[in-house]
């Protein structure tokens, strides 16, 4: 039977387990030079199918390596090609009629499978006008080619056997088949869609290599796969604001995503459900999995029905970040039977009772609320002594200035000011690494603006600075301040209403 891709090529179970097992360390968070390496027979497809595929990938901002300058020299593939294969996240192998004629193509194929074995490189075969069985069993044009190689390399039979094994193994990967009576541009669009989905799993390039995360992630991973790889399991990560929950979830996401049919990371569930509602989050979940924009729900109940209908047979990795209400879990991941066999749902929250209430037994507890204790230093790959100026994402009805100056040799202290018009309170928030102090003053008269001042003062060696952990921590603290602001506004609003009511009663009594 020809391997055909539906929504996404699913790896065989043995490969999935190998992918999970290889995620035991942070070596997989490597930097890739290319998203895609194209292996193809130039005389068959360079100026037709492969050329069109290359253009489509580049048009979609997918960094692709295609040997277009004749890098083959001598009897072996060049060092440049070997490095390009090793430096690619995905290898697309275009099997065409004369692919096996080329010893260079066969050597490329062997190297690709070595990278799949050692680095979990994603292999996507495309059978262009050839039968998969001809590739797998070396019959037809592939049989003729291998017979010629056996004659030519009769003194090096191991080389030919290695090529045969590689062809057989590559043909067993799920991929795409093209055999006439199809529009090539539609066929290519499907391939580009699969590649786009795959490269979302691991960012390119990875700038920071977390050091202190490994022990934390290892413990979470042991919870995720404590009963093997079958079944549907929900795992909670609990900790205070700024403890590094989101950072750990991101690391887990990158380490194990390759073992799932589809993935979805819903960030800031608390904030987004407050701003946009649960139906919006349900729609995002489904659109991320299926990449369709027409999966819309009109109510939470319909959203639940849609999730169960579309995901019951799908093995997915779902991460719900910063959940604070049971209703959010009930709407997005109500029960394990909503999802297909092998699914994992990871939830980060500050409320452990919420996890228990939802029946989640596998909970990783971050004991210390200080991210500097939980997630220590992060060293840049090039060990540079330069801190990149970053802006904490989002606004509080204003603008946030960069928190860190470019001068890393002096104390960094900057104020972030936000003007919020038509507010009834003046809020001053001051934060340093030892304490957070919050106070508010209110006036009986309307105050036209409120100021929020966030003061960050630290003295750190750059090589010990973990931007990843610190930014995640500061983002969580920013969200805490936003919550406090909303609480103060509600308190003042209630107080104003009470005073108004008392005043109306006094006036009524005076008139009577």
Coordinates of C-alpha atoms in Angstrom, one line a residue:
X1 CA 0.0 0.0 0.0
X2 CA 1.3 3.4 -0.9
X3 CA 2.1 5.7 2.0
X4 CA -0.2 8.7 1.7
X5 CA -0.3 11.8 3.9
X6 CA -3.7 13.0 5.2
X7 CA -3.4 15.9 7.5
X8 CA 0.1 15.1 8.8
X9 CA 2.6 12.3 8.4
X10 CA 2.5 10.2 11.6
X11 CA 5.7 8.5 12.6
X12 CA 5.6 4.7 13.3
X13 CA 5.3 3.9 17.0
X14 CA 8.9 2.7 17.3
X15 CA 10.2 6.0 15.9
X16 CA 7.9 7.9 18.2
X17 CA 9.3 6.1 21.3
X18 CA 12.8 6.7 20.0
X19 CA 12.0 10.4 19.7
X20 CA 10.7 10.6 23.3
X21 CA 13.8 8.7 24.6
X22 CA 16.2 11.0 22.7
X23 CA 14.6 14.0 24.5
X24 CA 16.3 13.1 27.8
X25 CA 18.7 16.0 27.4
X26 CA 18.9 19.4 25.9
X27 CA 21.1 18.3 23.1
X28 CA 18.1 18.4 20.8
X29 CA 17.7 22.1 21.4
X30 CA 20.4 22.6 18.8
X31 CA 20.8 25.3 16.2
X32 CA 19.9 24.4 12.6
X33 CA 21.5 26.1 9.6
X34 CA 18.6 25.1 7.4
X35 CA 15.0 24.2 7.8
X36 CA 15.0 21.8 4.9
X37 CA 17.6 19.8 2.9
X38 CA 16.4 18.6 -0.6
X39 CA 17.8 15.3 -1.9
X40 CA 16.9 14.7 -5.5
X41 CA 18.2 13.4 -8.9
X42 CA 19.1 16.5 -10.9
X43 CA 18.5 15.2 -14.3
X44 CA 15.0 14.0 -13.3
X45 CA 13.4 16.9 -11.4
X46 CA 15.8 19.8 -10.9
X47 CA 14.1 22.1 -13.5
X48 CA 10.6 20.7 -12.9
X49 CA 9.2 19.4 -9.7
X50 CA 12.1 20.0 -7.3
X51 CA 12.7 23.4 -8.7
X52 CA 9.1 24.4 -8.1
X53 CA 9.1 22.8 -4.6
X54 CA 12.3 24.8 -3.7
X55 CA 10.7 28.0 -4.8
X56 CA 7.4 27.3 -2.9
X57 CA 9.4 26.6 0.3
X58 CA 11.5 29.8 -0.1
X59 CA 8.3 31.8 -0.8
X60 CA 7.0 30.6 2.5
X61 CA 10.1 31.7 4.4
X62 CA 11.4 28.2 4.8
X63 CA 15.2 28.2 4.6
X64 CA 16.0 25.4 2.2
X65 CA 19.2 23.9 0.9
X66 CA 19.2 22.8 -2.7
X67 CA 22.4 21.7 -4.5
X68 CA 22.3 24.0 -7.5
X69 CA 25.9 24.5 -8.2
X70 CA 27.3 21.0 -8.7
X71 CA 28.8 20.3 -5.3
X72 CA 29.6 16.7 -6.1
X73 CA 33.3 16.1 -6.6
X74 CA 35.3 12.9 -6.9
X75 CA 33.6 9.6 -5.7
X76 CA 32.0 10.9 -2.5
X77 CA 29.6 13.6 -1.6
X78 CA 31.3 16.8 -0.7
X79 CA 31.9 18.0 2.9
X80 CA 29.6 21.0 2.1
X81 CA 26.7 18.6 1.4
X82 CA 27.4 16.5 4.5
X83 CA 27.4 19.7 6.6
X84 CA 24.2 20.9 5.0
X85 CA 22.4 17.6 5.7
X86 CA 23.6 17.6 9.3
X87 CA 22.5 21.2 9.7
X88 CA 19.0 20.7 8.5
X89 CA 15.9 20.1 10.6
X90 CA 14.0 18.3 7.8
X91 CA 15.2 16.1 4.9
X92 CA 12.9 15.8 1.9
X93 CA 13.9 13.0 -0.4
X94 CA 12.5 13.2 -3.9
X95 CA 12.5 9.6 -5.2
X96 CA 12.3 9.7 -9.0
X97 CA 13.0 7.2 -11.7
X98 CA 16.7 7.6 -11.9
X99 CA 17.4 8.5 -8.2
X100 CA 19.1 5.2 -7.5
X101 CA 21.4 5.5 -10.6
X102 CA 23.4 8.2 -8.7
X103 CA 25.8 7.0 -6.0
X104 CA 25.8 10.6 -4.8
X105 CA 22.1 10.5 -4.1
X106 CA 22.5 7.1 -2.4
X107 CA 25.3 8.5 -0.2
X108 CA 23.1 11.5 0.7
X109 CA 20.3 9.1 1.6
X110 CA 22.6 7.1 3.9
X111 CA 23.7 10.3 5.6
X112 CA 20.1 11.5 6.1
X113 CA 19.1 8.3 7.8
X114 CA 22.2 8.5 10.1
X115 CA 21.1 12.0 11.1
X116 CA 17.5 10.7 11.7
X117 CA 18.9 8.1 14.0
X118 CA 21.4 10.3 15.9
X119 CA 19.6 13.7 15.8
X120 CA 15.9 12.8 15.2
X121 CA 16.0 14.6 11.8
X122 CA 12.5 14.6 10.3
X123 CA 12.5 12.5 7.1
X124 CA 9.8 13.2 4.5
X125 CA 10.0 11.0 1.3
X126 CA 8.3 12.1 -1.9
X127 CA 7.7 9.4 -4.4
X128 CA 7.6 11.2 -7.7
X129 CA 6.3 9.1 -10.6
X130 CA 7.7 5.9 -9.0
X131 CA 6.1 3.1 -7.1
X132 CA 7.0 2.9 -3.4
X133 CA 7.5 -0.9 -3.7
X134 CA 10.2 -0.3 -6.4
X135 CA 12.1 1.8 -3.9
X136 CA 11.5 -0.5 -0.9
X137 CA 12.3 -3.8 -2.7
X138 CA 14.6 -2.4 -5.4
X139 CA 12.6 -3.6 -8.3
X140 CA 11.9 -1.9 -11.6
X141 CA 14.3 1.0 -12.4
X142 CA 15.7 0.8 -8.8
X143 CA 16.5 -2.9 -9.3
X144 CA 18.3 -2.2 -12.5
X145 CA 20.3 0.6 -10.9
X146 CA 21.3 -1.6 -7.9
X147 CA 22.4 -4.4 -10.2
X148 CA 24.8 -2.0 -12.0
X149 CA 26.1 -0.8 -8.6
X150 CA 26.7 -4.4 -7.5
X151 CA 28.8 -5.0 -10.7
X152 CA 30.7 -1.8 -10.3
X153 CA 31.4 -2.2 -6.6
X154 CA 31.8 -6.0 -6.5
X155 CA 34.9 -5.4 -4.3
X156 CA 32.9 -3.3 -1.9
X157 CA 29.7 -5.2 -1.3
X158 CA 29.1 -3.6 2.0
X159 CA 28.6 -0.2 0.3
X160 CA 25.9 -1.5 -1.9
X161 CA 24.2 -3.3 1.0
X162 CA 24.2 -0.1 2.9
X163 CA 22.4 1.6 0.0
X164 CA 19.8 -1.1 -0.2
X165 CA 19.0 -0.9 3.5
X166 CA 18.7 2.8 3.2
X167 CA 16.3 2.6 0.3
X168 CA 14.2 0.0 2.2
X169 CA 14.1 2.1 5.4
X170 CA 13.4 5.4 3.7
X171 CA 10.4 3.8 1.8
X172 CA 8.8 2.9 5.1
X173 CA 8.5 6.5 6.2
X174 CA 5.1 8.0 5.7
X175 CA 5.3 10.5 2.8
X176 CA 3.7 11.8 -0.4
X177 CA 3.0 10.0 -3.7
X178 CA 2.6 11.8 -7.0
X179 CA 1.6 9.8 -10.1
X180 CA 0.1 12.0 -12.8
X181 CA -3.4 13.3 -13.2
X182 CA -2.7 15.9 -10.4
X183 CA -1.8 19.5 -10.4
X184 CA 1.8 19.8 -9.2
X185 CA 1.2 23.1 -7.5
X186 CA -1.6 21.6 -5.3
X187 CA 0.7 18.6 -4.5
X188 CA 3.5 21.0 -3.6
X189 CA 1.2 23.1 -1.4
X190 CA 0.5 20.0 0.7
X191 CA 4.2 19.3 1.2
X192 CA 4.8 23.0 2.2
X193 CA 2.0 22.8 4.7
X194 CA 3.5 19.7 6.4
X195 CA 6.9 21.3 6.5
X196 CA 5.6 24.5 7.9
X197 CA 3.8 22.6 10.6
X198 CA 7.0 20.7 11.5
X199 CA 9.3 23.7 11.7
X200 CA 7.0 25.4 14.2
X201 CA 8.0 22.6 16.6
X202 CA 11.6 23.8 17.0
X203 CA 12.5 27.4 16.5
X204 CA 15.4 28.2 14.3
X205 CA 17.9 29.3 15.5
X206 CA 18.0 28.4 19.2
X207 CA 19.9 31.3 20.7
X208 CA 20.1 30.3 24.3
X209 CA 21.1 27.0 25.8
X210 CA 19.4 26.5 29.2
X211 CA 21.6 25.0 31.8
X212 CA 19.6 24.8 35.0
X213 CA 16.4 23.7 33.3
X214 CA 17.5 20.1 32.7
X215 CA 16.9 18.7 36.1
X216 CA 13.4 20.4 36.3
X217 CA 12.4 19.2 32.8
X218 CA 13.7 15.7 33.5
X219 CA 11.3 15.4 36.5
X220 CA 8.4 16.7 34.5
X221 CA 9.2 14.3 31.6
X222 CA 9.2 11.4 34.0
X223 CA 5.6 12.3 35.0
X224 CA 4.6 12.6 31.4
X225 CA 5.8 9.1 30.4
X226 CA 5.7 7.3 33.8
X227 CA 3.2 4.7 32.4
X228 CA 4.8 4.4 28.9
X229 CA 3.6 6.2 25.8
X230 CA 0.0 4.9 25.5
X231 CA -3.1 6.3 27.1
X232 CA -4.2 9.9 27.5
X233 CA -2.7 11.7 30.5
X234 CA -2.9 15.2 32.0
X235 CA 0.0 16.7 33.9
X236 CA 0.1 19.8 36.0
X237 CA 3.0 22.1 36.7
X238 CA 2.3 24.2 39.8
X239 CA 4.2 27.2 41.1
X240 CA 3.9 30.8 42.2
X241 CA 4.1 33.7 39.7
X242 CA 7.6 34.0 38.2
X243 CA 8.7 30.5 39.3
X244 CA 9.5 29.4 35.8
X245 CA 6.4 27.3 34.9
X246 CA 6.1 28.7 31.4
X247 CA 9.8 28.3 30.7
X248 CA 9.7 24.6 31.7
X249 CA 6.6 24.1 29.5
X250 CA 8.4 25.6 26.5
X251 CA 11.4 23.4 27.1
X252 CA 9.1 20.3 27.3
X253 CA 7.3 21.4 24.1
X254 CA 10.5 21.6 22.2
X255 CA 11.9 18.3 23.5
X256 CA 8.9 16.0 22.9
X257 CA 6.8 17.7 20.2
X258 CA 8.2 15.4 17.4
X259 CA 6.5 12.4 18.9
X260 CA 2.9 13.8 18.3
X261 CA 0.7 14.0 15.4
X262 CA -0.2 17.6 16.1
X263 CA 0.7 20.2 18.7
X264 CA -0.8 23.3 20.3
X265 CA 0.7 25.6 22.9
X266 CA -2.0 28.0 24.3
X267 CA -0.2 30.8 26.1
X268 CA -1.6 33.1 28.7
X269 CA -4.9 31.2 29.0
X270 CA -6.0 33.3 32.0
X271 CA -5.4 36.7 30.3
X272 CA -6.7 35.6 26.9
X273 CA -9.9 34.1 28.3
X274 CA -10.5 37.3 30.2
X275 CA -10.0 39.4 27.1
X276 CA -11.5 37.3 24.4
X277 CA -13.6 34.5 26.1
X278 CA -13.4 30.7 26.1
X279 CA -14.9 30.2 22.7
X280 CA -12.0 32.2 21.2
X281 CA -9.5 29.8 22.8
X282 CA -11.5 26.8 21.7
X283 CA -11.3 28.1 18.1
X284 CA -7.6 28.7 18.4
X285 CA -7.0 25.2 19.6
X286 CA -8.8 23.6 16.7
X287 CA -7.3 26.0 14.1
X288 CA -3.8 25.3 15.4
X289 CA -4.3 21.6 15.1
X290 CA -6.0 21.6 11.7
X291 CA -4.8 24.9 10.3
X292 CA -8.3 25.7 9.1
X293 CA -10.1 29.0 9.7
X294 CA -13.6 27.7 9.3
X295 CA -13.8 25.7 12.6
X296 CA -15.8 28.3 14.5
X297 CA -18.0 27.8 17.5
X298 CA -20.9 29.9 18.6
X299 CA -20.9 28.8 22.3
X300 CA -18.6 27.0 24.8
X301 CA -20.9 23.9 24.5
X302 CA -20.5 23.8 20.8
X303 CA -16.8 24.3 21.1
X304 CA -16.6 21.3 23.5
X305 CA -18.5 19.2 21.0
X306 CA -16.2 20.3 18.2
X307 CA -13.1 19.5 20.2
X308 CA -14.3 16.0 21.0
X309 CA -15.4 15.3 17.5
X310 CA -12.2 16.4 15.8
X311 CA -9.6 15.3 18.4
X312 CA -10.9 11.9 19.6
X313 CA -8.8 10.1 17.1
X314 CA -5.8 12.4 17.1
X315 CA -2.6 12.0 19.2
X316 CA -1.7 15.6 20.2
X317 CA 0.5 17.5 22.6
X318 CA -1.6 20.3 24.2
X319 CA -0.1 22.8 26.6
X320 CA -2.4 25.1 28.5
X321 CA -0.3 27.9 30.0
X322 CA -1.3 30.0 33.1
X323 CA -4.8 28.5 33.8
X324 CA -6.6 30.0 36.7
X325 CA -10.2 28.8 36.5
X326 CA -11.7 25.3 36.4
X327 CA -14.0 26.5 33.6
X328 CA -11.0 27.0 31.3
X329 CA -10.0 23.3 31.8
X330 CA -13.6 22.2 31.3
X331 CA -13.8 24.1 28.0
X332 CA -10.4 23.1 26.6
X333 CA -9.5 19.7 28.0
X334 CA -12.5 18.4 30.0
X335 CA -11.8 14.7 30.0
X336 CA -9.1 12.3 28.7
X337 CA -11.6 10.6 26.3
X338 CA -11.8 13.9 24.3
X339 CA -8.4 13.0 22.8
X340 CA -6.7 10.2 20.9
X341 CA -4.5 7.5 22.3
X342 CA -1.1 8.8 23.3
X343 CA -2.2 12.4 23.9
X344 CA -0.5 14.5 26.6
X345 CA -2.1 17.6 28.1
X346 CA 0.2 19.8 30.2
X347 CA -1.2 22.6 32.4
X348 CA 0.7 25.3 34.2
X349 CA -1.1 27.1 37.0
X350 CA -0.6 28.9 40.3
X351 CA -3.6 27.1 41.8
X352 CA -2.9 23.5 42.8
X353 CA -6.5 23.0 44.0
X354 CA -7.7 23.7 40.5
X355 CA -5.6 20.7 39.2
X356 CA -6.8 18.4 42.0
X357 CA -10.4 19.5 41.3
X358 CA -10.0 18.5 37.7
X359 CA -8.8 15.1 38.7
X360 CA -5.2 15.6 37.7
X361 CA -2.9 13.3 39.8
X362 CA 0.4 13.9 38.1
X363 CA 1.5 17.3 39.4
X364 CA 5.0 18.7 39.4
X365 CA 5.5 21.2 42.3
X366 CA 7.9 24.1 41.9
X367 CA 8.8 24.6 45.6
X368 CA 10.6 27.9 45.3
X369 CA 8.8 31.0 43.8
X370 CA 12.1 32.6 42.9
X371 CA 13.0 31.8 39.3
X372 CA 16.7 32.4 40.0
X373 CA 16.6 29.4 42.3
X374 CA 14.5 27.2 40.0
X375 CA 16.0 28.0 36.7
X376 CA 19.6 29.2 37.0
X377 CA 22.0 30.5 34.5
X378 CA 21.6 30.3 30.7
X379 CA 24.8 30.6 28.7
X380 CA 24.7 31.9 25.2
X381 CA 26.3 29.5 22.6
X382 CA 28.9 32.1 21.6
X383 CA 29.5 33.1 25.3
X384 CA 29.0 36.7 24.3
X385 CA 29.1 39.5 26.9
X386 CA 26.3 41.4 25.3
X387 CA 22.7 41.5 26.5
X388 CA 20.1 42.0 23.9
X389 CA 17.7 44.8 24.7
X390 CA 14.2 43.3 25.0
X391 CA 10.8 44.6 25.5
X392 CA 8.3 42.7 27.6
X393 CA 5.5 41.9 25.2
X394 CA 2.1 43.5 25.6
X395 CA 0.7 46.7 26.9
X396 CA -1.4 47.9 29.8
X397 CA -3.2 50.6 27.7
X398 CA 0.1 52.3 27.1
X399 CA 3.7 51.4 26.2
X400 CA 6.5 49.6 28.0
X401 CA 10.0 50.8 27.6
X402 CA 12.9 48.3 27.5
X403 CA 13.8 46.9 30.9
X404 CA 17.5 46.4 30.3
X405 CA 20.0 49.0 28.9
X406 CA 22.7 47.9 26.4
X407 CA 25.4 48.8 28.9
X408 CA 25.9 45.7 30.9
X409 CA 28.6 46.9 33.2
X410 CA 26.5 49.2 35.2
X411 CA 23.4 49.0 37.4
X412 CA 20.3 48.8 35.3
X413 CA 17.4 50.8 36.6
X414 CA 14.6 51.9 34.4
X415 CA 11.1 53.0 34.9
X416 CA 8.1 51.8 32.9
X417 CA 5.3 54.3 32.8
X418 CA 1.8 53.7 31.6
X419 CA -0.8 56.4 31.4
X420 CA -4.3 55.1 31.8
X421 CA -6.9 57.7 31.1
X422 CA -10.2 58.1 32.9
X423 CA -9.2 56.1 35.9
X424 CA -10.4 56.6 39.4
X425 CA -7.2 55.6 41.2
X426 CA -3.6 56.4 41.4
X427 CA -1.6 53.2 41.6
X428 CA 2.1 53.1 42.4
X429 CA 3.8 49.7 42.2
X430 CA 7.4 49.2 43.1
X431 CA 9.3 46.0 42.6
X432 CA 12.8 44.9 43.4
X433 CA 14.3 41.5 43.8
X434 CA 13.4 41.3 47.5
X435 CA 9.9 42.6 47.8
X436 CA 6.9 43.8 45.9
X437 CA 5.0 46.7 47.5
X438 CA 1.6 47.7 46.3
X439 CA -0.5 50.6 47.5
X440 CA -3.2 52.9 46.2
X441 CA -4.8 56.2 47.0
X442 CA -8.1 57.3 45.9
X443 CA -9.8 60.7 45.8
X444 CA -13.4 61.7 46.0
X445 CA -12.8 63.7 42.9
X446 CA -12.2 62.1 39.6
X447 CA -8.5 61.7 38.8
X448 CA -7.7 61.9 35.1
X449 CA -4.7 59.5 35.0
X450 CA -3.0 56.8 36.8
X451 CA 0.7 56.0 36.8
X452 CA 2.2 52.6 37.1
X453 CA 5.9 52.5 37.9
X454 CA 7.8 49.3 37.6
X455 CA 11.3 49.6 38.8
X456 CA 13.8 46.9 38.1
X457 CA 17.2 47.2 39.6
X458 CA 19.8 44.4 39.3
X459 CA 23.5 43.9 39.2
X460 CA 24.4 40.7 37.4
X461 CA 27.3 39.3 35.4
X462 CA 26.1 39.0 31.8
X463 CA 27.3 35.4 31.5
X464 CA 25.1 34.5 34.4
X465 CA 22.0 36.3 33.1
X466 CA 19.2 34.0 31.9
X467 CA 17.1 36.3 29.7
X468 CA 14.7 33.4 29.0
X469 CA 14.0 32.9 32.7
X470 CA 14.0 36.5 33.7
X471 CA 11.7 37.7 30.9
X472 CA 9.3 34.9 31.7
X473 CA 9.4 35.9 35.3
X474 CA 8.9 39.6 34.6
X475 CA 6.0 38.8 32.2
X476 CA 4.2 36.9 35.0
X477 CA 4.8 39.7 37.4
X478 CA 3.5 42.2 34.9
X479 CA 0.3 40.1 34.7
X480 CA 0.1 40.1 38.5
X481 CA 0.3 43.8 38.5
X482 CA -2.5 44.0 35.9
X483 CA -4.6 41.8 38.1
X484 CA -4.0 44.1 41.1
X485 CA -4.9 47.1 39.0
X486 CA -8.2 45.5 38.0
X487 CA -8.9 44.6 41.6
X488 CA -8.2 48.2 42.8
X489 CA -10.4 49.6 40.1
X490 CA -13.2 47.2 41.1
X491 CA -12.8 48.1 44.8
X492 CA -12.9 51.9 44.0
X493 CA -15.9 51.4 41.8
X494 CA -17.7 49.5 44.5
X495 CA -16.7 52.2 47.0
X496 CA -17.9 55.0 44.8
X497 CA -21.2 53.2 44.2
X498 CA -21.7 52.8 48.0
X499 CA -21.0 56.5 48.6
X500 CA -23.4 57.4 45.8
X501 CA -26.1 55.2 47.3
X502 CA -25.6 56.7 50.8
X503 CA -25.7 60.2 49.4
X504 CA -28.9 59.5 47.6
X505 CA -30.4 58.1 50.8
X506 CA -29.3 61.2 52.7
X507 CA -30.9 63.5 50.1
X508 CA -34.1 61.5 50.2
X509 CA -34.2 61.8 54.0
X510 CA -33.5 65.6 53.8
X511 CA -36.4 66.0 51.4
X512 CA -38.7 64.0 53.5

